[in-house]
């Protein structure tokens, strides 16, 4: 079966934003105008296509990234197959507890639409998703939404993008009126007013710009043209000699600048009022990259260890990245993958080059949120899913056995909060273990471990809401009721100075004994740099075959720190001396000796406790500003900035996670239910000495 849509006409995009900026509403309008849905879904009624999980419908938030495909012919072009674009969309969550969904989506997308709230402009989590997109070098366009709301300001929102995110933003539209007067948008390229008529804004009318806005539009157009022509010598020459530059030429220059991440076009509208979505769809086709526009994907040849690359072409060798695992009640485990090169037919065998195991691709499915459509073949640039892969996890590479490649894996943040969980009945014990294992396979930021000392199961995640959803899913999808303990902070331990220590393990008990003897040096590393093992053994003081066992002993000792038993992070351990016995030395003896030396060295290196510090944005009515600030200070919060937004106050602060449990209730009672906040992990910081003792004693209890 040949490819239906040429690769140049394929767009793999994500819709990303701060929570409540209107991502899902924008996506629902896109699906309606592209003919995928026949009625517009409503978040408040729980009828959206993209938020299909029960928990999403109840809470009105996106929890899991949903993939869907739609088709669009840019306005002004004839409705022929050759003018149609295929757009694969992933709608991502805005809540920072589900950051893994955003991370993995951005890793496999070529472009992104970033949605902003026209009242609030750039918010704390807008910055987070923006920086995640920067990390993966994703070209993007912006959409300033909700211009129909009271207090909306296109100019303020646009300026907040320039100030906080990128000075490369360029406005391609300005609104006609704001709040209840918001009637449409002005297209600055064509210098036309666009009005959206019909019951659902499906009829786009081009009109002359209202007289009172012509001066304003010319001023914005001038700024726009200056920014665009600065990216191309020929266009700049024409501009300086006052030659008229055709719209098509400006579009071409702008497209190249967007792909090179030199300019970011900004559009506007009000998705809930059905205004501004069709021009946004045109912009996705005009300015965002096709898989062919992206540089060839780089990877490692698993046989030689050399860096190799694959071009985005159908006749290249097949390579794909599995970016999401999901349990489907009807078909079993779904593995979502993005094809980077080559094509794939159902029934083929592939190599999972990450684990070096073979996998059979039985069925290939195109996903439409919760719906599935079977297909026989997929091509470069496609996003699809398959069923029943045995050992493929998030971040694994699938490729042809004859030419193995390992693509760059996705790195996820570590969990910051833990809770104890136990089944309500003995019968549920095994079911709970299986359900937690499945949920952990789906979500790389959710971790499960058993505490050997207490026999308890500890689950860890990115926040209270994250774990609440996990427990809720366990109950609904796997029919397991769990008893949940109080949330606990994921503290860490580290060291402040350099130190050395000796570790000996010598046992003699008739017959062959045990002999392991090592000298270790530990020294601190920068926060977030992790662990490094250095082997400086000279002259065979310890035989090479015992070195990995010593490293293993150190790693095991790192799981339980010397202060309060929390994991030890951010240090370098150097093995520089030791001795061995010809007969009695063994891997086990050296593993124990390494562990003993490490614990002793850490004790001498001024160990300290680290705690997660959260970045907090609190929005409260002005009357409650003083009380809210006082409450945050009592929680050991550091106020970083306060701003005015209409009659509200916005407080940005850094607060220890340990002091933030139950903050929802506290803020509600402080502000008569009118305060809101968003919180995300920022960094780890040393715990003040007066609190360390409390934590250590609490842990011992």
Short mmCIF file of N, CA and C in Angstrom, two decimals, residues 432-570:
data_model
loop_
_atom_site.label_atom_id
_atom_site.label_comp_id
_atom_site.label_asym_id
_atom_site.label_seq_id
_atom_site.Cartn_x
_atom_site.Cartn_y
_atom_site.Cartn_z
N UNK A 432 -2.80 -6.17 43.79
CA UNK A 432 -2.23 -4.84 43.96
C UNK A 432 -0.82 -4.78 43.36
N UNK A 433 -0.04 -5.83 43.62
CA UNK A 433 1.32 -5.89 43.07
C UNK A 433 1.31 -5.81 41.56
N UNK A 434 0.40 -6.57 40.92
CA UNK A 434 0.33 -6.59 39.46
C UNK A 434 -0.12 -5.25 38.90
N UNK A 435 -1.14 -4.65 39.55
CA UNK A 435 -1.67 -3.37 39.04
C UNK A 435 -0.63 -2.26 39.18
N UNK A 436 0.11 -2.25 40.30
CA UNK A 436 1.14 -1.21 40.47
C UNK A 436 2.26 -1.39 39.45
N UNK A 437 2.58 -2.66 39.15
CA UNK A 437 3.64 -2.94 38.16
C UNK A 437 3.22 -2.40 36.78
N UNK A 438 1.93 -2.63 36.43
CA UNK A 438 1.44 -2.15 35.13
C UNK A 438 1.44 -0.63 35.06
N UNK A 439 1.00 0.01 36.15
CA UNK A 439 0.95 1.47 36.17
C UNK A 439 2.36 2.07 36.11
N UNK A 440 3.33 1.40 36.75
CA UNK A 440 4.72 1.89 36.73
C UNK A 440 5.32 1.72 35.33
N UNK A 441 4.89 0.68 34.59
CA UNK A 441 5.38 0.51 33.22
C UNK A 441 4.88 1.64 32.32
N UNK A 442 3.64 2.08 32.60
CA UNK A 442 3.05 3.16 31.81
C UNK A 442 3.71 4.49 32.09
N UNK A 443 4.02 4.75 33.35
CA UNK A 443 4.43 6.09 33.77
C UNK A 443 5.83 6.06 34.39
N UNK A 444 6.84 6.58 33.67
CA UNK A 444 8.22 6.50 34.17
C UNK A 444 8.49 7.36 35.40
N UNK A 445 7.58 8.30 35.73
CA UNK A 445 7.81 9.12 36.93
C UNK A 445 7.10 8.53 38.15
N UNK A 446 6.47 7.36 37.98
CA UNK A 446 5.82 6.68 39.09
C UNK A 446 6.66 5.46 39.47
N UNK A 447 7.08 5.39 40.72
CA UNK A 447 7.98 4.30 41.15
C UNK A 447 7.34 3.52 42.30
N UNK A 448 7.60 2.21 42.31
CA UNK A 448 7.09 1.35 43.38
C UNK A 448 8.27 0.62 44.01
N UNK A 449 8.34 0.61 45.34
CA UNK A 449 9.38 -0.23 45.96
C UNK A 449 8.90 -0.76 47.30
N UNK A 450 9.42 -1.92 47.65
CA UNK A 450 9.06 -2.51 48.94
C UNK A 450 10.09 -2.10 49.98
N UNK A 451 9.64 -1.74 51.17
CA UNK A 451 10.57 -1.43 52.26
C UNK A 451 10.85 -2.74 53.00
N UNK A 452 12.07 -3.23 52.88
CA UNK A 452 12.41 -4.55 53.43
C UNK A 452 12.26 -4.60 54.94
N UNK A 453 12.58 -3.47 55.61
CA UNK A 453 12.53 -3.47 57.08
C UNK A 453 11.10 -3.57 57.61
N UNK A 454 10.18 -2.81 56.96
CA UNK A 454 8.81 -2.78 57.49
C UNK A 454 7.86 -3.68 56.70
N UNK A 455 8.32 -4.15 55.52
CA UNK A 455 7.45 -5.00 54.69
C UNK A 455 6.36 -4.20 53.99
N UNK A 456 6.48 -2.84 54.00
CA UNK A 456 5.43 -2.01 53.37
C UNK A 456 5.77 -1.75 51.90
N UNK A 457 4.71 -1.40 51.14
CA UNK A 457 4.91 -0.98 49.76
C UNK A 457 4.87 0.54 49.73
N UNK A 458 5.91 1.15 49.12
CA UNK A 458 5.98 2.62 49.03
C UNK A 458 5.82 3.00 47.57
N UNK A 459 4.86 3.91 47.27
CA UNK A 459 4.75 4.39 45.88
C UNK A 459 5.17 5.86 45.86
N UNK A 460 5.88 6.25 44.79
CA UNK A 460 6.40 7.62 44.69
C UNK A 460 5.99 8.25 43.37
N UNK A 461 5.77 9.56 43.40
CA UNK A 461 5.37 10.26 42.18
C UNK A 461 5.74 11.73 42.24
N UNK A 462 5.15 12.49 41.31
CA UNK A 462 5.54 13.90 41.13
C UNK A 462 4.72 14.87 41.99
N UNK A 463 3.68 14.37 42.67
CA UNK A 463 2.88 15.28 43.49
C UNK A 463 1.67 14.56 44.06
N UNK A 464 0.93 15.26 44.94
CA UNK A 464 -0.23 14.62 45.59
C UNK A 464 -1.28 14.19 44.57
N UNK A 465 -1.55 15.07 43.57
CA UNK A 465 -2.58 14.75 42.57
C UNK A 465 -2.16 13.52 41.75
N UNK A 466 -0.88 13.45 41.41
CA UNK A 466 -0.35 12.32 40.63
C UNK A 466 -0.65 11.00 41.34
N UNK A 467 -0.32 10.93 42.64
CA UNK A 467 -0.53 9.68 43.39
C UNK A 467 -2.02 9.42 43.63
N UNK A 468 -2.78 10.49 43.79
CA UNK A 468 -4.24 10.35 43.97
C UNK A 468 -4.86 9.69 42.73
N UNK A 469 -4.43 10.14 41.55
CA UNK A 469 -4.94 9.58 40.29
C UNK A 469 -4.52 8.11 40.16
N UNK A 470 -3.28 7.81 40.53
CA UNK A 470 -2.77 6.42 40.45
C UNK A 470 -3.64 5.50 41.32
N UNK A 471 -3.92 5.92 42.56
CA UNK A 471 -4.72 5.10 43.49
C UNK A 471 -6.14 4.95 42.94
N UNK A 472 -6.66 6.03 42.35
CA UNK A 472 -8.01 6.01 41.77
C UNK A 472 -8.06 5.05 40.57
N UNK A 473 -7.02 5.09 39.74
CA UNK A 473 -6.98 4.19 38.57
C UNK A 473 -6.88 2.73 39.01
N UNK A 474 -6.11 2.50 40.08
CA UNK A 474 -5.96 1.14 40.61
C UNK A 474 -7.33 0.58 41.01
N UNK A 475 -8.11 1.47 41.61
CA UNK A 475 -9.44 1.06 42.10
C UNK A 475 -10.39 0.79 40.92
N UNK A 476 -10.39 1.71 39.93
CA UNK A 476 -11.37 1.58 38.84
C UNK A 476 -10.96 0.58 37.78
N UNK A 477 -9.70 0.65 37.35
CA UNK A 477 -9.28 -0.19 36.22
C UNK A 477 -8.90 -1.59 36.65
N UNK A 478 -8.34 -1.72 37.88
CA UNK A 478 -7.84 -3.03 38.31
C UNK A 478 -8.65 -3.61 39.48
N UNK A 479 -9.67 -2.84 39.90
CA UNK A 479 -10.59 -3.30 40.97
C UNK A 479 -9.83 -3.67 42.26
N UNK A 480 -8.84 -2.84 42.62
CA UNK A 480 -8.08 -3.08 43.85
C UNK A 480 -8.22 -1.87 44.76
N UNK A 481 -8.70 -2.11 45.97
CA UNK A 481 -8.84 -1.03 46.94
C UNK A 481 -7.57 -0.95 47.78
N UNK A 482 -7.00 0.23 47.87
CA UNK A 482 -5.77 0.37 48.65
C UNK A 482 -5.96 1.30 49.84
N UNK A 483 -5.31 0.96 50.96
CA UNK A 483 -5.29 1.87 52.12
C UNK A 483 -4.02 2.70 52.01
N UNK A 484 -4.20 4.01 52.04
CA UNK A 484 -3.07 4.90 51.76
C UNK A 484 -2.62 5.62 53.01
N UNK A 485 -1.29 5.69 53.22
CA UNK A 485 -0.74 6.39 54.39
C UNK A 485 -0.59 7.88 54.10
N UNK A 486 0.07 8.58 55.01
CA UNK A 486 0.29 10.01 54.82
C UNK A 486 1.40 10.22 53.79
N UNK A 487 1.32 11.34 53.02
CA UNK A 487 2.39 11.60 52.06
C UNK A 487 3.72 11.83 52.77
N UNK A 488 4.81 11.39 52.14
CA UNK A 488 6.14 11.61 52.70
C UNK A 488 7.02 12.27 51.65
N UNK A 489 7.95 13.09 52.12
CA UNK A 489 8.84 13.79 51.20
C UNK A 489 9.99 12.87 50.80
N UNK A 490 10.37 12.96 49.52
CA UNK A 490 11.53 12.17 49.07
C UNK A 490 12.81 12.94 49.37
N UNK A 491 13.27 12.85 50.63
CA UNK A 491 14.54 13.51 50.99
C UNK A 491 15.70 12.77 50.34
N UNK A 492 16.83 13.44 50.23
CA UNK A 492 18.06 12.80 49.75
C UNK A 492 19.18 13.18 50.72
N UNK A 493 20.30 12.45 50.63
CA UNK A 493 21.47 12.81 51.44
C UNK A 493 22.65 13.06 50.50
N UNK A 494 23.57 13.93 50.93
CA UNK A 494 24.79 14.16 50.17
C UNK A 494 25.91 14.54 51.13
N UNK A 495 27.09 14.84 50.61
CA UNK A 495 28.22 15.19 51.48
C UNK A 495 28.72 16.59 51.16
N UNK A 496 29.46 17.20 52.13
CA UNK A 496 29.93 18.57 51.92
C UNK A 496 31.44 18.66 51.74
N UNK A 497 32.18 17.65 52.20
CA UNK A 497 33.64 17.72 52.07
C UNK A 497 34.19 16.42 51.51
N UNK A 498 35.50 16.43 51.26
CA UNK A 498 36.18 15.24 50.74
C UNK A 498 36.63 14.39 51.93
N UNK A 499 36.63 13.07 51.77
CA UNK A 499 37.18 12.23 52.85
C UNK A 499 37.60 10.88 52.27
N UNK A 500 38.34 10.12 53.10
CA UNK A 500 38.80 8.80 52.67
C UNK A 500 38.46 7.78 53.74
N UNK A 501 38.34 6.52 53.35
CA UNK A 501 38.08 5.47 54.34
C UNK A 501 38.51 4.11 53.78
N UNK A 502 38.76 3.21 54.72
CA UNK A 502 39.18 1.86 54.36
C UNK A 502 38.01 0.91 54.63
N UNK A 503 37.84 -0.07 53.76
CA UNK A 503 36.81 -1.08 53.99
C UNK A 503 37.44 -2.46 53.92
N UNK A 504 37.24 -3.25 54.98
CA UNK A 504 37.81 -4.60 55.00
C UNK A 504 36.71 -5.61 55.26
N UNK A 505 36.75 -6.71 54.55
CA UNK A 505 35.84 -7.81 54.88
C UNK A 505 36.67 -9.09 54.86
N UNK A 506 37.00 -9.60 56.08
CA UNK A 506 37.85 -10.81 56.18
C UNK A 506 37.14 -11.82 57.07
N UNK A 507 36.87 -13.00 56.52
CA UNK A 507 36.22 -14.06 57.29
C UNK A 507 37.00 -15.35 57.11
N UNK A 508 37.22 -16.08 58.22
CA UNK A 508 37.91 -17.36 58.10
C UNK A 508 37.06 -18.41 58.82
N UNK A 509 36.57 -19.39 58.07
CA UNK A 509 35.71 -20.38 58.75
C UNK A 509 35.95 -21.74 58.12
N UNK A 510 37.09 -22.31 58.40
CA UNK A 510 37.40 -23.65 57.87
C UNK A 510 37.22 -23.72 56.37
N UNK A 511 38.18 -24.18 55.64
CA UNK A 511 38.08 -24.21 54.18
C UNK A 511 38.33 -22.81 53.64
N UNK A 512 37.72 -22.52 52.50
CA UNK A 512 37.98 -21.24 51.84
C UNK A 512 37.38 -20.08 52.62
N UNK A 513 38.15 -19.00 52.81
CA UNK A 513 37.66 -17.83 53.56
C UNK A 513 37.14 -16.75 52.62
N UNK A 514 36.99 -15.55 53.18
CA UNK A 514 36.54 -14.39 52.40
C UNK A 514 37.55 -13.28 52.65
N UNK A 515 38.00 -12.61 51.57
CA UNK A 515 38.95 -11.52 51.77
C UNK A 515 38.68 -10.41 50.74
N UNK A 516 38.35 -9.22 51.25
CA UNK A 516 38.17 -8.04 50.39
C UNK A 516 38.71 -6.84 51.14
N UNK A 517 39.50 -5.98 50.47
CA UNK A 517 40.11 -4.85 51.17
C UNK A 517 40.22 -3.68 50.18
N UNK A 518 39.56 -2.56 50.48
CA UNK A 518 39.59 -1.40 49.56
C UNK A 518 39.82 -0.09 50.31
N UNK A 519 40.38 0.88 49.58
CA UNK A 519 40.48 2.27 50.05
C UNK A 519 39.69 3.14 49.08
N UNK A 520 38.79 3.96 49.64
CA UNK A 520 37.93 4.83 48.82
C UNK A 520 38.13 6.29 49.20
N UNK A 521 37.98 7.16 48.19
CA UNK A 521 37.95 8.60 48.45
C UNK A 521 36.62 9.13 47.91
N UNK A 522 35.87 9.89 48.71
CA UNK A 522 34.62 10.48 48.20
C UNK A 522 34.73 12.00 48.21
N UNK A 523 34.14 12.62 47.18
CA UNK A 523 34.10 14.09 47.20
C UNK A 523 32.80 14.57 46.57
N UNK A 524 32.29 15.73 47.06
CA UNK A 524 30.96 16.20 46.60
C UNK A 524 31.00 16.68 45.15
N UNK A 525 29.83 16.56 44.48
CA UNK A 525 29.67 17.12 43.13
C UNK A 525 28.58 18.18 43.17
N UNK A 526 28.43 18.91 42.08
CA UNK A 526 27.40 19.96 42.01
C UNK A 526 26.01 19.31 42.14
N UNK A 527 25.06 20.09 42.66
CA UNK A 527 23.70 19.59 42.83
C UNK A 527 23.12 19.15 41.48
N UNK A 528 22.61 17.91 41.46
CA UNK A 528 21.98 17.41 40.23
C UNK A 528 22.93 16.69 39.28
N UNK A 529 24.24 16.61 39.64
CA UNK A 529 25.20 15.97 38.73
C UNK A 529 25.24 14.45 38.89
N UNK A 530 24.63 13.94 39.99
CA UNK A 530 24.54 12.49 40.15
C UNK A 530 25.82 11.85 40.68
N UNK A 531 25.94 10.52 40.46
CA UNK A 531 27.05 9.74 41.03
C UNK A 531 28.08 9.40 39.95
N UNK A 532 29.35 9.41 40.33
CA UNK A 532 30.41 9.02 39.39
C UNK A 532 31.38 8.09 40.13
N UNK A 533 31.73 6.98 39.47
CA UNK A 533 32.69 6.03 40.05
C UNK A 533 34.00 6.13 39.26
N UNK A 534 35.12 6.32 39.96
CA UNK A 534 36.42 6.45 39.29
C UNK A 534 37.34 5.32 39.78
N UNK A 535 37.92 4.61 38.81
CA UNK A 535 38.85 3.51 39.14
C UNK A 535 40.29 4.00 38.96
N UNK A 536 41.02 4.14 40.09
CA UNK A 536 42.42 4.60 40.01
C UNK A 536 43.39 3.52 40.51
N UNK A 537 43.00 2.27 40.40
CA UNK A 537 43.87 1.17 40.88
C UNK A 537 45.08 1.03 39.95
N UNK A 538 46.25 1.07 40.54
CA UNK A 538 47.49 0.93 39.76
C UNK A 538 48.18 -0.38 40.17
N UNK A 539 48.92 -0.94 39.21
CA UNK A 539 49.78 -2.09 39.50
C UNK A 539 49.05 -3.32 40.01
N UNK A 540 47.78 -3.45 39.64
CA UNK A 540 47.03 -4.67 39.99
C UNK A 540 46.83 -4.89 41.48
N UNK A 541 46.76 -3.78 42.29
CA UNK A 541 46.51 -3.93 43.74
C UNK A 541 45.21 -4.69 43.97
N UNK A 542 44.24 -4.45 43.09
CA UNK A 542 42.99 -5.24 43.11
C UNK A 542 42.78 -5.73 41.68
N UNK A 543 42.60 -7.04 41.46
CA UNK A 543 42.38 -7.53 40.09
C UNK A 543 41.14 -6.90 39.44
N UNK A 544 41.24 -6.72 38.11
CA UNK A 544 40.17 -6.04 37.35
C UNK A 544 38.79 -6.67 37.55
N UNK A 545 38.76 -8.02 37.68
CA UNK A 545 37.43 -8.67 37.74
C UNK A 545 36.65 -8.33 39.00
N UNK A 546 37.33 -7.79 40.03
CA UNK A 546 36.62 -7.45 41.28
C UNK A 546 36.11 -6.00 41.30
N UNK A 547 36.57 -5.18 40.34
CA UNK A 547 36.19 -3.74 40.36
C UNK A 547 34.67 -3.56 40.22
N UNK A 548 33.99 -4.25 39.24
CA UNK A 548 32.52 -4.06 39.13
C UNK A 548 31.79 -4.42 40.43
N UNK A 549 32.30 -5.43 41.16
CA UNK A 549 31.64 -5.84 42.42
C UNK A 549 31.75 -4.72 43.45
N UNK A 550 32.91 -4.03 43.48
CA UNK A 550 33.09 -2.91 44.43
C UNK A 550 32.10 -1.80 44.07
N UNK A 551 32.00 -1.51 42.77
CA UNK A 551 31.07 -0.46 42.32
C UNK A 551 29.63 -0.82 42.71
N UNK A 552 29.29 -2.10 42.57
CA UNK A 552 27.94 -2.56 42.94
C UNK A 552 27.70 -2.37 44.44
N UNK A 553 28.71 -2.69 45.24
CA UNK A 553 28.60 -2.52 46.70
C UNK A 553 28.36 -1.07 47.07
N UNK A 554 29.09 -0.17 46.38
CA UNK A 554 28.92 1.28 46.65
C UNK A 554 27.50 1.70 46.29
N UNK A 555 27.03 1.26 45.10
CA UNK A 555 25.68 1.66 44.66
C UNK A 555 24.61 1.18 45.63
N UNK A 556 24.78 -0.04 46.14
CA UNK A 556 23.80 -0.56 47.10
C UNK A 556 23.84 0.26 48.39
N UNK A 557 25.04 0.64 48.82
CA UNK A 557 25.17 1.45 50.05
C UNK A 557 24.56 2.84 49.85
N UNK A 558 24.56 3.33 48.60
CA UNK A 558 24.00 4.66 48.32
C UNK A 558 22.49 4.70 48.50
N UNK A 559 21.83 3.55 48.37
CA UNK A 559 20.37 3.52 48.52
C UNK A 559 19.94 3.85 49.95
N UNK A 560 20.83 3.61 50.92
CA UNK A 560 20.49 3.87 52.32
C UNK A 560 21.59 4.72 52.94
N UNK A 561 21.31 6.01 53.09
CA UNK A 561 22.32 6.94 53.60
C UNK A 561 22.60 6.74 55.08
N UNK A 562 23.62 7.45 55.58
CA UNK A 562 24.07 7.24 56.97
C UNK A 562 23.31 8.12 57.97
N UNK A 563 22.64 9.18 57.48
CA UNK A 563 21.94 10.08 58.42
C UNK A 563 20.57 9.54 58.80
N UNK A 564 19.72 9.35 57.75
CA UNK A 564 18.36 8.90 58.04
C UNK A 564 17.91 7.82 57.07
N UNK A 565 18.87 7.21 56.37
CA UNK A 565 18.51 6.10 55.48
C UNK A 565 17.95 6.53 54.14
N UNK A 566 18.10 7.83 53.77
CA UNK A 566 17.63 8.28 52.45
C UNK A 566 18.73 8.08 51.41
N UNK A 567 18.37 7.99 50.11
CA UNK A 567 19.40 7.76 49.08
C UNK A 567 20.46 8.87 49.07
N UNK A 568 21.71 8.47 48.80
CA UNK A 568 22.82 9.44 48.73
C UNK A 568 23.02 9.83 47.27
N UNK A 569 23.19 11.15 47.02
CA UNK A 569 23.30 11.63 45.63
C UNK A 569 24.48 12.61 45.49
N UNK A 570 24.80 12.91 44.23
CA UNK A 570 25.75 13.97 43.87
C UNK A 570 27.11 13.84 44.53
#
